Coordinates of C-alpha atoms in Angstrom, one line a residue:
Chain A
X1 CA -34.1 -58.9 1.9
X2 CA -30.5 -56.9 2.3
X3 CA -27.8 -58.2 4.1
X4 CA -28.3 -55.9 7.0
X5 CA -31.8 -58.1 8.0
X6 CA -29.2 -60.8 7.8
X7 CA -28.1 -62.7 11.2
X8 CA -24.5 -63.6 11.3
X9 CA -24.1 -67.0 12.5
X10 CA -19.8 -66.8 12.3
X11 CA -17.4 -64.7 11.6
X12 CA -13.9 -64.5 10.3
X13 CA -12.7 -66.3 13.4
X14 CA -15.1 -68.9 14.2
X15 CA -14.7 -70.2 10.1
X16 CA -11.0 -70.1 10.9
X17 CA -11.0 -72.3 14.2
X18 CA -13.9 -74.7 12.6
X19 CA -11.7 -75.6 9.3
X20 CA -8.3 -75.9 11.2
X21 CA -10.6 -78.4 13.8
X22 CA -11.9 -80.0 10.6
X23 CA -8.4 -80.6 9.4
X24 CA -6.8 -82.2 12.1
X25 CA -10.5 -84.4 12.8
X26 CA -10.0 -85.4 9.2
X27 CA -6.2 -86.0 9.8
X28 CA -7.1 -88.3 13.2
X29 CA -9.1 -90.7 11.7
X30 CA -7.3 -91.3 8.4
X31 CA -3.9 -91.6 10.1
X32 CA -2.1 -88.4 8.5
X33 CA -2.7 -87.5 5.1
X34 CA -0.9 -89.5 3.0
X35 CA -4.1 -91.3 1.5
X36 CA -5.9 -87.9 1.3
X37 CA -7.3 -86.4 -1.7
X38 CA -9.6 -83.4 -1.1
X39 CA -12.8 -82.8 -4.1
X40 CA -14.3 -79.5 -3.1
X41 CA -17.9 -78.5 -5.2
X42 CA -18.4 -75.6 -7.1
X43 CA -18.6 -72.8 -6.1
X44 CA -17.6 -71.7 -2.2
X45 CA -17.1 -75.5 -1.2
X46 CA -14.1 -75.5 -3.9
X47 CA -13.2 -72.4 -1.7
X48 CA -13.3 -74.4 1.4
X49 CA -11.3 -77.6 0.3
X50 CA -8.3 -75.0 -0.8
X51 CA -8.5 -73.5 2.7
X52 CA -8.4 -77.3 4.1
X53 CA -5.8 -78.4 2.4
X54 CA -3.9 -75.8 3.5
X55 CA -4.5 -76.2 7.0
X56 CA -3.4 -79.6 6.7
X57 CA -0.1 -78.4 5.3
X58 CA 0.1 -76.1 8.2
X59 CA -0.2 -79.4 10.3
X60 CA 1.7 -82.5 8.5
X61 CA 3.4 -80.0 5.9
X62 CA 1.9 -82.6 3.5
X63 CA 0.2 -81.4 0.1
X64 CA -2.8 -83.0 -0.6
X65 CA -4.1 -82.8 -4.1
X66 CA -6.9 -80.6 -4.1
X67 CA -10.2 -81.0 -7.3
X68 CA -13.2 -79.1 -8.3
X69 CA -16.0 -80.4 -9.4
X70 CA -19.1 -78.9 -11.2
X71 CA -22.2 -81.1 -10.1
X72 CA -24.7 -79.7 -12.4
X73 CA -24.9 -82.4 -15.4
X74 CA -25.7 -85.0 -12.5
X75 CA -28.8 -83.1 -11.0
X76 CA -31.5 -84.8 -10.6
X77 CA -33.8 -81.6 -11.6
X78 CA -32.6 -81.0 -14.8
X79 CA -35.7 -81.8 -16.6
X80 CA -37.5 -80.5 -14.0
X81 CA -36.2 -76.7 -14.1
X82 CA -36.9 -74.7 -16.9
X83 CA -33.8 -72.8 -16.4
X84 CA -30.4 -74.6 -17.6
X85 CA -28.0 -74.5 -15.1
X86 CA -24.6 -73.2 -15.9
X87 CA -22.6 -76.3 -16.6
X88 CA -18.7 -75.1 -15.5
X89 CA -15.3 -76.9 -15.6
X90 CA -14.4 -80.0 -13.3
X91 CA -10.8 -80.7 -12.3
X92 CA -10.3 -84.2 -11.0
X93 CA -6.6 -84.6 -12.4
X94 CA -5.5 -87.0 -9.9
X95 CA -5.8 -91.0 -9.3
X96 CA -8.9 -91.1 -6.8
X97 CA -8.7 -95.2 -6.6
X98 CA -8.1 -96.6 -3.3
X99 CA -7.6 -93.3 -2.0
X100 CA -9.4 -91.6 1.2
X101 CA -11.6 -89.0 -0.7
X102 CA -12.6 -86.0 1.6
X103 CA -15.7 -84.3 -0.5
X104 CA -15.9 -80.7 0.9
X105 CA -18.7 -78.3 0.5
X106 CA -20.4 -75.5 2.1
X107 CA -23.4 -75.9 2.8
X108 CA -25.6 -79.0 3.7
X109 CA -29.0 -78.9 3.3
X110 CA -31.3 -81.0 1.5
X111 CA -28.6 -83.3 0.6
X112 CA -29.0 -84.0 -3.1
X113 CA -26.2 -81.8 -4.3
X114 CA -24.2 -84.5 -2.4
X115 CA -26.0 -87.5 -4.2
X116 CA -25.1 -85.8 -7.4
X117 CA -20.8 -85.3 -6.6
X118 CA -21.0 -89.1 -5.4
X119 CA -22.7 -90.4 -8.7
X120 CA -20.1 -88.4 -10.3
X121 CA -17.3 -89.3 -8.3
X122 CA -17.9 -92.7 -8.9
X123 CA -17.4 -92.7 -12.7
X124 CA -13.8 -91.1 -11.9
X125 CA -12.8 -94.1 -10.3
X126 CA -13.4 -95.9 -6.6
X127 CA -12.3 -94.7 -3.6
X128 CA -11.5 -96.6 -0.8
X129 CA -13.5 -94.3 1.0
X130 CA -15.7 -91.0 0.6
X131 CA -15.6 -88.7 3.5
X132 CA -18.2 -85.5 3.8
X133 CA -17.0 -82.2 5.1
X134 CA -19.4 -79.1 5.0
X135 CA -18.7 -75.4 7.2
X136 CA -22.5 -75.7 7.7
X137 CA -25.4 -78.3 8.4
X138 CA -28.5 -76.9 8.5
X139 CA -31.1 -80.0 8.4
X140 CA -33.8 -80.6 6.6
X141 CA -32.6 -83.7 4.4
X142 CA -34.5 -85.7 1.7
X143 CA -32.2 -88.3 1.2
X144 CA -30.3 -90.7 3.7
X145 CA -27.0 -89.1 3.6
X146 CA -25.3 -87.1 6.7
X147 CA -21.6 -85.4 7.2
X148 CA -18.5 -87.0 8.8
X149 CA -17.2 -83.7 9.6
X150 CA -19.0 -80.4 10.4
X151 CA -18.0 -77.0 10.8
X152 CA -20.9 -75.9 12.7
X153 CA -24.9 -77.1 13.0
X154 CA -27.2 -74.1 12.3
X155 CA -30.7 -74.8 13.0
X156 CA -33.4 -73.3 10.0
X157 CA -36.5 -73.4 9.0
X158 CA -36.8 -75.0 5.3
X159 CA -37.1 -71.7 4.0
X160 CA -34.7 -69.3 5.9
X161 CA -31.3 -69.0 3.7
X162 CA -28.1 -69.5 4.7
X163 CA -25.0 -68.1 2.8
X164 CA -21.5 -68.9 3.3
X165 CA -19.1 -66.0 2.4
X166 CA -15.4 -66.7 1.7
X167 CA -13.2 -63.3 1.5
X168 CA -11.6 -64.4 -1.8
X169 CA -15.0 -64.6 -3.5
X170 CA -17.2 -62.1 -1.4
X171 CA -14.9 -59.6 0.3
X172 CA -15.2 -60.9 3.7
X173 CA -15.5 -64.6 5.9
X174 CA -18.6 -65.3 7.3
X175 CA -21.8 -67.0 7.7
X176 CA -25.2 -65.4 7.5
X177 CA -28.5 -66.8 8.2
X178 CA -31.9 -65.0 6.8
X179 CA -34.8 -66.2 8.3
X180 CA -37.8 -66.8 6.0
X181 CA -40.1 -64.8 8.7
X182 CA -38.7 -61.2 8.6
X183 CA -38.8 -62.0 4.6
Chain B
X1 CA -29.6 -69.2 -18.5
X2 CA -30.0 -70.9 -21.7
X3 CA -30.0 -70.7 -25.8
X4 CA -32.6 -68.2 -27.5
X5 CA -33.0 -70.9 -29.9
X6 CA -35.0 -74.7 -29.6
X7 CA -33.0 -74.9 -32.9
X8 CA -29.1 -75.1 -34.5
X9 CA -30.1 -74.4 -38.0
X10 CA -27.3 -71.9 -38.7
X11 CA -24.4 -69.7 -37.7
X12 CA -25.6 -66.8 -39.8
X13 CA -27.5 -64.5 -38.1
X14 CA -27.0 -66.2 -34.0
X15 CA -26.5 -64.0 -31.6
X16 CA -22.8 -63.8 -30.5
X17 CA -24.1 -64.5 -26.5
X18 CA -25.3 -67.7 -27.9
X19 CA -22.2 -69.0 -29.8
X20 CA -20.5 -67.6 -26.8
X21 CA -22.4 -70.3 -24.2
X22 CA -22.0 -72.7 -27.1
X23 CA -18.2 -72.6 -26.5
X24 CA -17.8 -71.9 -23.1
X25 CA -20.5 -75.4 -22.4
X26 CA -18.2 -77.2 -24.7
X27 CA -15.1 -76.0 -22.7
X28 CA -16.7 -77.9 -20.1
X29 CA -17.9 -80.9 -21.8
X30 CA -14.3 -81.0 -23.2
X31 CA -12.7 -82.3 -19.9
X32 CA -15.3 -85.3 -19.1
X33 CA -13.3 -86.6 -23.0
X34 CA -10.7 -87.1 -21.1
X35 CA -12.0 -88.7 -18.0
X36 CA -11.8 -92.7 -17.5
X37 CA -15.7 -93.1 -17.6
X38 CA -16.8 -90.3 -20.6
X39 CA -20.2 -90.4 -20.0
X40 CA -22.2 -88.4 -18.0
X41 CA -26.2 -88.3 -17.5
X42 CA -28.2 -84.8 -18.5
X43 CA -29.9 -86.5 -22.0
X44 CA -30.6 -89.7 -19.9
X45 CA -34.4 -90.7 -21.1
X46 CA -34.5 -88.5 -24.7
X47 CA -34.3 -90.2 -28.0
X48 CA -32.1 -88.9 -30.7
X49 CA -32.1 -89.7 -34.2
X50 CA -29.6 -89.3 -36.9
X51 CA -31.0 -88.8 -40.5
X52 CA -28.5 -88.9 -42.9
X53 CA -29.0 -88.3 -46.2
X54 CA -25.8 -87.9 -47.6
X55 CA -22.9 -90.2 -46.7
X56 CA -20.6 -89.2 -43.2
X57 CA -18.3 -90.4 -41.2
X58 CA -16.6 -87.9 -39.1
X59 CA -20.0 -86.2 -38.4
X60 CA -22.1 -89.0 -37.7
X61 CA -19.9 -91.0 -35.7
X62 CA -19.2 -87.6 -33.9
X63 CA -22.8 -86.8 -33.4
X64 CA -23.3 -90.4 -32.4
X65 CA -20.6 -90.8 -29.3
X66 CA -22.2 -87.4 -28.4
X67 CA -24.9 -88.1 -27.9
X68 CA -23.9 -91.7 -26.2
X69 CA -21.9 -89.9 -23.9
X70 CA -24.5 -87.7 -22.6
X71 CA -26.9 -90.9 -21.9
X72 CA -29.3 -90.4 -24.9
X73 CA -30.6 -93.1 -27.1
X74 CA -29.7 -93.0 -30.1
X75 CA -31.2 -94.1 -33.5
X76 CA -28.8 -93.7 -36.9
X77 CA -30.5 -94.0 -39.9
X78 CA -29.1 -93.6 -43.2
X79 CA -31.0 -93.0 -46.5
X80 CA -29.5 -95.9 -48.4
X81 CA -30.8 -98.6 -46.5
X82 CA -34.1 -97.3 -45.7
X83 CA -37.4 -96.8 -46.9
X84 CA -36.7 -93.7 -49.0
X85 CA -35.4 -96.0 -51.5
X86 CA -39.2 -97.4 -51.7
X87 CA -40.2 -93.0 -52.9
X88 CA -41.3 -92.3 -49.3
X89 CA -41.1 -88.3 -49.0
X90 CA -39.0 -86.9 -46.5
X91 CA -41.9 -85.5 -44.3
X92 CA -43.4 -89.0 -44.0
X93 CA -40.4 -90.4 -43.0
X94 CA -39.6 -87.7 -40.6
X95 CA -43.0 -87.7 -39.4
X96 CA -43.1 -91.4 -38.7
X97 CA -40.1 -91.2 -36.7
X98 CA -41.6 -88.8 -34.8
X99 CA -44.5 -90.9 -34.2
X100 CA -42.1 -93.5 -32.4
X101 CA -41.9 -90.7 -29.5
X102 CA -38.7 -89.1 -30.5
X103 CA -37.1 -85.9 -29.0
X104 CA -33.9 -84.6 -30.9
X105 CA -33.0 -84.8 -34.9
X106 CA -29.7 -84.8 -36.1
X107 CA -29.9 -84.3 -39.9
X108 CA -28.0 -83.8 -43.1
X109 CA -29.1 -83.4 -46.3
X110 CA -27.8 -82.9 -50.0
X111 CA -30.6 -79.7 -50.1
X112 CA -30.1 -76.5 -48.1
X113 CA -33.0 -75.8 -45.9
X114 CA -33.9 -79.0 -45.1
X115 CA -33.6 -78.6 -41.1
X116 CA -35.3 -75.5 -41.3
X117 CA -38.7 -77.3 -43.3
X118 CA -38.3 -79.8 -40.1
X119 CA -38.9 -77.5 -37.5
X120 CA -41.9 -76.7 -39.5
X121 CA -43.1 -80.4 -39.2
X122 CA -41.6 -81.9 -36.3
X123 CA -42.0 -80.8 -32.4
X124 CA -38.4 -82.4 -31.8
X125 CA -35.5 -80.4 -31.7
X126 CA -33.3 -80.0 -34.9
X127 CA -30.1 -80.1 -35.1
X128 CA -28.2 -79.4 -38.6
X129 CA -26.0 -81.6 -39.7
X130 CA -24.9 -80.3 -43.1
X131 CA -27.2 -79.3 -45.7
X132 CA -26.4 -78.6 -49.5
X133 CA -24.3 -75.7 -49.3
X134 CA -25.6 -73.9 -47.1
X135 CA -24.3 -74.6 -43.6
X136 CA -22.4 -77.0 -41.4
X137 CA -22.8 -75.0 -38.0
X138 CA -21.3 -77.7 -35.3
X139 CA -18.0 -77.9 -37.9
X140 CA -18.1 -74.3 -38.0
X141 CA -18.2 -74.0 -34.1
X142 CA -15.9 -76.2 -33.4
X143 CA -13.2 -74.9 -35.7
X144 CA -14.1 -72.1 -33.9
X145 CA -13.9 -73.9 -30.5
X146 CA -10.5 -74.9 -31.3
X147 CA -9.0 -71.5 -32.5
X148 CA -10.0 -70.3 -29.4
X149 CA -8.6 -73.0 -27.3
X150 CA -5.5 -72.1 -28.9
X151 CA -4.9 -68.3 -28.5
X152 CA -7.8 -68.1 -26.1
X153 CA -9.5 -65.6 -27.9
X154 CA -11.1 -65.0 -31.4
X155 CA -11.4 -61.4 -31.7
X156 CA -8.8 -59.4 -33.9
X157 CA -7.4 -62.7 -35.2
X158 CA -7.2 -63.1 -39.0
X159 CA -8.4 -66.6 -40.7
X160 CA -7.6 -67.7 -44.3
X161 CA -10.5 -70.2 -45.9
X162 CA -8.9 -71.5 -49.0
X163 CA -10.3 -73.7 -51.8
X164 CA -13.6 -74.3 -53.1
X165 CA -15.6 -71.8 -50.7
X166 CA -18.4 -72.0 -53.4
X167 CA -19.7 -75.6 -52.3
X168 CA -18.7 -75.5 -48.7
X169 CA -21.3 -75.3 -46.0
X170 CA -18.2 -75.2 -44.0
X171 CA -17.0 -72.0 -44.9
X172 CA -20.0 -70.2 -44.7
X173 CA -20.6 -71.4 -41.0
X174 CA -16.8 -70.2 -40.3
X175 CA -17.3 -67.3 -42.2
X176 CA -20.5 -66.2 -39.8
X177 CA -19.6 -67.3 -36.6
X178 CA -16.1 -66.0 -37.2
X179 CA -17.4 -62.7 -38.0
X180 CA -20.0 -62.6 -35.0
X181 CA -17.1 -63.4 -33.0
X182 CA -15.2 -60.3 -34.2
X183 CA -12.1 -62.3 -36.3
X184 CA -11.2 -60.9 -39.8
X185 CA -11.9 -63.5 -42.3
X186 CA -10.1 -63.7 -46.1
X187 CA -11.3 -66.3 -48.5
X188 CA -9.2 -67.5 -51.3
X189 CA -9.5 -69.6 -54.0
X190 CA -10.1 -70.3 -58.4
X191 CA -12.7 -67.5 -59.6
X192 CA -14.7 -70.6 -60.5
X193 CA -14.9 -71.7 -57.0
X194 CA -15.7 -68.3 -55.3
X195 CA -19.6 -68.0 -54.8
X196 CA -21.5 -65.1 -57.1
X197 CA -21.4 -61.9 -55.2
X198 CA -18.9 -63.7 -52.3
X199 CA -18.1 -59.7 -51.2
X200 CA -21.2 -59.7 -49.5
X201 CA -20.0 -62.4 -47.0
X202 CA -17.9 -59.2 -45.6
X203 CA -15.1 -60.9 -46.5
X204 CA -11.6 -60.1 -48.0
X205 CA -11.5 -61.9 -51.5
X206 CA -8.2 -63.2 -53.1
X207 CA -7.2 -65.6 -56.0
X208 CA -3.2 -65.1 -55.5
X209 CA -2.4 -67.5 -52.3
X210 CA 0.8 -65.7 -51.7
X211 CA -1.1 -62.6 -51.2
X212 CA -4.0 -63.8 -49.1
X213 CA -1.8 -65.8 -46.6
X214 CA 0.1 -62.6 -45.6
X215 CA -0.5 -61.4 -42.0
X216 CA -2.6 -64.7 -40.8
X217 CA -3.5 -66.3 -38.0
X218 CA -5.5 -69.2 -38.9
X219 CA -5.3 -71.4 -42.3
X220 CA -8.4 -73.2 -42.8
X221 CA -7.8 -75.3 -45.9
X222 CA -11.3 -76.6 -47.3
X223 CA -11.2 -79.9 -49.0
X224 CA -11.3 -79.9 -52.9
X225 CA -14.2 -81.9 -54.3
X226 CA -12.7 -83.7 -57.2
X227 CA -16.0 -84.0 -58.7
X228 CA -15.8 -80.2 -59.0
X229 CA -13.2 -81.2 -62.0
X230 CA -15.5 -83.0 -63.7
X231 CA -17.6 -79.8 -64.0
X232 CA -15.0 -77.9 -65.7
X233 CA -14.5 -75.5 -62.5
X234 CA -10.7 -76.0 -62.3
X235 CA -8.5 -77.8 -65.2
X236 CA -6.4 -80.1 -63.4
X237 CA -5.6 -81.3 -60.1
X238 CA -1.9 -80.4 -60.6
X239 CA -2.8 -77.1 -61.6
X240 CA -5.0 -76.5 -58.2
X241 CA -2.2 -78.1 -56.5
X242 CA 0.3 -75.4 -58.0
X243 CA -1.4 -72.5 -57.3
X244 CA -3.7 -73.0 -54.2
X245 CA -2.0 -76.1 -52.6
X246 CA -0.8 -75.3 -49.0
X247 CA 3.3 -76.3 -49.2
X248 CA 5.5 -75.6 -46.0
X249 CA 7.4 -72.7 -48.2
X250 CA 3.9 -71.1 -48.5
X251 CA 3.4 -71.3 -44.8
X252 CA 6.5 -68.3 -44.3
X253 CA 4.3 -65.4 -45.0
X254 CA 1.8 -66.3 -41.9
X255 CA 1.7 -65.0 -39.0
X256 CA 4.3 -66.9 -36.2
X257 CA 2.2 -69.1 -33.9
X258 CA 0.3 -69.9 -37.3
X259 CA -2.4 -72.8 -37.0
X260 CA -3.4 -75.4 -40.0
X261 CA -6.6 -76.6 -39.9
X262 CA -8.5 -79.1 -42.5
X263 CA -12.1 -79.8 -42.0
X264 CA -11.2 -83.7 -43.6
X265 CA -11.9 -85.7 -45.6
X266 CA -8.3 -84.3 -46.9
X267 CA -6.8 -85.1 -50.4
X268 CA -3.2 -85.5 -49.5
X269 CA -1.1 -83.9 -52.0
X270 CA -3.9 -81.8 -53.9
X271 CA -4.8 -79.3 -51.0
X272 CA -2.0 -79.8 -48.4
X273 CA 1.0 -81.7 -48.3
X274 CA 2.0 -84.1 -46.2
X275 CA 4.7 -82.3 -44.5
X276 CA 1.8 -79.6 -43.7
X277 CA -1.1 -81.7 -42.7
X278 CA 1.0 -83.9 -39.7
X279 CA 3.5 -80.9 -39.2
X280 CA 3.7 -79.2 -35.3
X281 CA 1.0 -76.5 -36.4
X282 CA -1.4 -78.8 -37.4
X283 CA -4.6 -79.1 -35.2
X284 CA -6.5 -81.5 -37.6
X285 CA -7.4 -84.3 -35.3
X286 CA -7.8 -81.8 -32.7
X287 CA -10.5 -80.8 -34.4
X288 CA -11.9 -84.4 -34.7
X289 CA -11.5 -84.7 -30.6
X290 CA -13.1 -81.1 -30.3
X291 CA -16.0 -81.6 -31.8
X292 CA -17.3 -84.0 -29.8
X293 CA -17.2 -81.5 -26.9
X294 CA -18.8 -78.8 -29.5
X295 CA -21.9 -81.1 -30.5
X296 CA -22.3 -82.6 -26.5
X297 CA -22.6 -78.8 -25.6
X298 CA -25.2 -78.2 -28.4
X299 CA -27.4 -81.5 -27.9
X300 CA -27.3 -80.6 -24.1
X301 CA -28.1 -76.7 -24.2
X302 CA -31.4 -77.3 -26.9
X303 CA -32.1 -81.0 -25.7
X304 CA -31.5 -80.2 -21.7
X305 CA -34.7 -78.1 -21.0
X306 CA -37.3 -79.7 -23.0
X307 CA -40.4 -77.9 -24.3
X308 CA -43.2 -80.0 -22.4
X309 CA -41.0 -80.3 -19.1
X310 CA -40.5 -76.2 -19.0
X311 CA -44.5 -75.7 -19.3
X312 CA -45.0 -78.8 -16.7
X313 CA -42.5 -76.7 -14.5
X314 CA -44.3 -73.4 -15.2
X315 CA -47.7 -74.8 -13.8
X316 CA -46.1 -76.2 -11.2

């Protein structure tokens, strides 16, 4: 499947306008951004907690420590996949305790990349709380967890794909959705 | 994704891609050291024993908070106290460990090519830990792992071994990996310590320390085995100390932004001085810290995707 069968769900603008809403809904309900400390995952949502921070600098002209974080050694399919996954660097070099901890990512989908950053999270220390922001929800969970803030609901089938392009990484901002059927 | 080996029985002869993913996992693995909780879960369910056969303490307790820290349990066991002092052979013991549902083997031994005859009897994965003098690979890779930590690259660097290169397993898993890697490697020590035929390492030879340190990068000062005296291999201590000993006035001749490294145990005042071993250029107990990272990155990559599991997964 090229990228030309792909639909595009948002473009350069729409990402835009979604993480500056993000930033100031994430600003609202944690009274500014003094408590904030922002933990993007590897790969694109790493991308997308650099481009929230900034927006919140933009708005409170507060910086807000930023971390990556590599879930891979907390999968819970290690021993299930006979490929290793790529185990990469994380960067957590900041006091998380007490602190409001937004974990951003790009994606959401079946939800167990999430369960993996919060088992890791918690052995760098305890948060007061753990917030989720993701550009995209698509559905189709397996495990009770859900996002406090969303850039934008797509609706899929369990096997369409949906891949979230950032310029710095892929040339150009945008969203695409594949559907499994014209596959 | 992965190594091209269920084994780490040797640098000589791995394929640079693999020593490459060795240090670039470790790389990783380095940073959860330095986390407040330094533990995280990818081994979590396998069983790892250490067999040692000849008396450690760096390695094994190495090996041992490696493996702790990637959630394995572990089992140390340690020749002296065990049943091989009743005559049991080494395949019956290794085989009845196996029997107790085990997945990983960590083992030295005072014979080269032990490991290897354990991959020939054992389904686990094995893991060399020294053996005679053939090879010490996780000490070689992470000497190697902190050279490149250093000046971020190994290639075209130049890297001294000096001392008794004939009985170290240590040099001869620098001497490979470092070569692999592309570096330029120099031995130097007493003819009577230089192994028969050492040329064909593919190494520059020298018994004139003054000479050989000229133009290098590295220092990697092997530790004299004073039992080596009794032999008759070198006449005095003094006299080793003289000519080979590693002094701060030797150090002018190397290369600026020169690094010491010692593998330990070190005899203070034969091989290095002092002054040398705790002076700014000294990466000693770096080494120590780094190769906890180094042997967490090799337990994970051969103990992570497990034989059974990665047929289960196949049929699936």
């Amino acid at each position: 499947m090229t990228k030309n069968d792909a639909i595009q769900f948002m473009d350069k603008q729409a990402i835009d306008r979604a993480i500056t809403r993000i930033a100031h809904e994430i600003l609202e309900r944690n009274g500014g951004a003094e408590s904030l400390v922002i933990v993007g995952i590897l790969t694109r949502g790493a991308d997308l907690a650099a481009r929230l921070a900034q927006a919140i600098n933009g708005i409170e002209n507060v910086v807000v420590p930023v971390g990556l974080m590599d879930i891979n050694l907390y999968r819970d399919d290690v021993n299930y996949n006979p490929d290793l996954p790529e185990v990469r660097q994380t960067q957590i070099l900041f006091d998380i305790d007490g602190k409001n901890l937004i974990l951003v990512d790009d994606v959401l989908y079946t939800g167990r990349t999430i369960r993996a950053a919060l088992s890791q999270l918690i052995d760098f220390g305890r948060p007061r709380t753990i917030q989720l922001a993701v550009l995209v929800d698509r559905g189709h969970r397996q495990l009770p967890i859900r996002a406090d803030y969303v850039g934008k609901n797509i609706p899929t089938s369990f096997d369409d794909d949906v891949q979230v392009h950032f310029a710095e990484r892929d040339g150009s901002d945008e969203v695409l959705l594949s559907l499994a059927v014209l596959k | 994704m992965g190594l091209s080996t269920r084994h780490l029985l040797q640098l000589e002869g791995a394929p640079r891609e693999d020593l490459n993913l060795i240090l670039d996992t470790a790389e990783s693995f380095r940073e959860i050291l330095d986390r407040p909780i330094k533990k995280v879960p990818p081994l979590r369910g396998k069983t790892v024993v250490n067999l040692f056969y000849e008396p450690s303490t760096r390695t094994r307790i190495s090996f041992e908070l490696a493996e702790k820290r990637l959630s394995a349990d572990t089992i140390s066991f340690s020749a002296a106290t065990s049943s091989v002092k009743k005559g049991e052979t080494l395949k019956d013991t290794v085989r009845n460990i196996e029997a107790m549902r085990i997945d990983m083997v960590v083992v030295r031994h005072g014979s080269a090519g032990v490991p290897y005859y354990l991959t020939q009897c054992l389904d686990a994965n094995i893991v060399n830990a020294g053996d005679g003098t053939h090879e010490h690979p996780t000490q070689g890779l992470l000497d190697i792992f902190t050279i490149r930590r250093k000046y971020k690259k190994i290639a075209g660097l130049r890297v001294l071994l000096v001392g008794d290169i004939k009985h170290s397993r240590v040099a001869r898993s620098n001497i490979w990996g470092l070569k692999t890697l592309g570096a330029s490697v120099a031995v130097c020590g007493p003819t009577t310590l230089l192994p028969y035929e050492v040329e064909r390492f593919g190494v520059d030879v020298y018994t004139d320390i003054e000479k050989a340190m000229e133009g290098v990068d590295v220092v990697n000062i092997l530790r004299i085995q004073l039992e080596r005296q009794q032999a008759g291999l070198f006449p005095s201590q003094r006299e080793y100390t003289n000519l080979f000993g590693i002094s701060s006035e030797r150090l002018a001749r190397l290369n600026p932004n020169y690094t010491i490294m010692h593998p330990g145990p070190m005899n203070r005042g034969v091989e290095i001085t002092n002054e040398v071993a705790d002076g700014p250029s000294s990466v000693i107990l770096e080494q120590v810290t780094n190769g906890q990272a180094v042997r967490m990155a090799v337990l994970f990559l051969l103990g992570g995707a497990d034989k059974r599991e990665t047929e289960l997964a196949k049929t699936e």
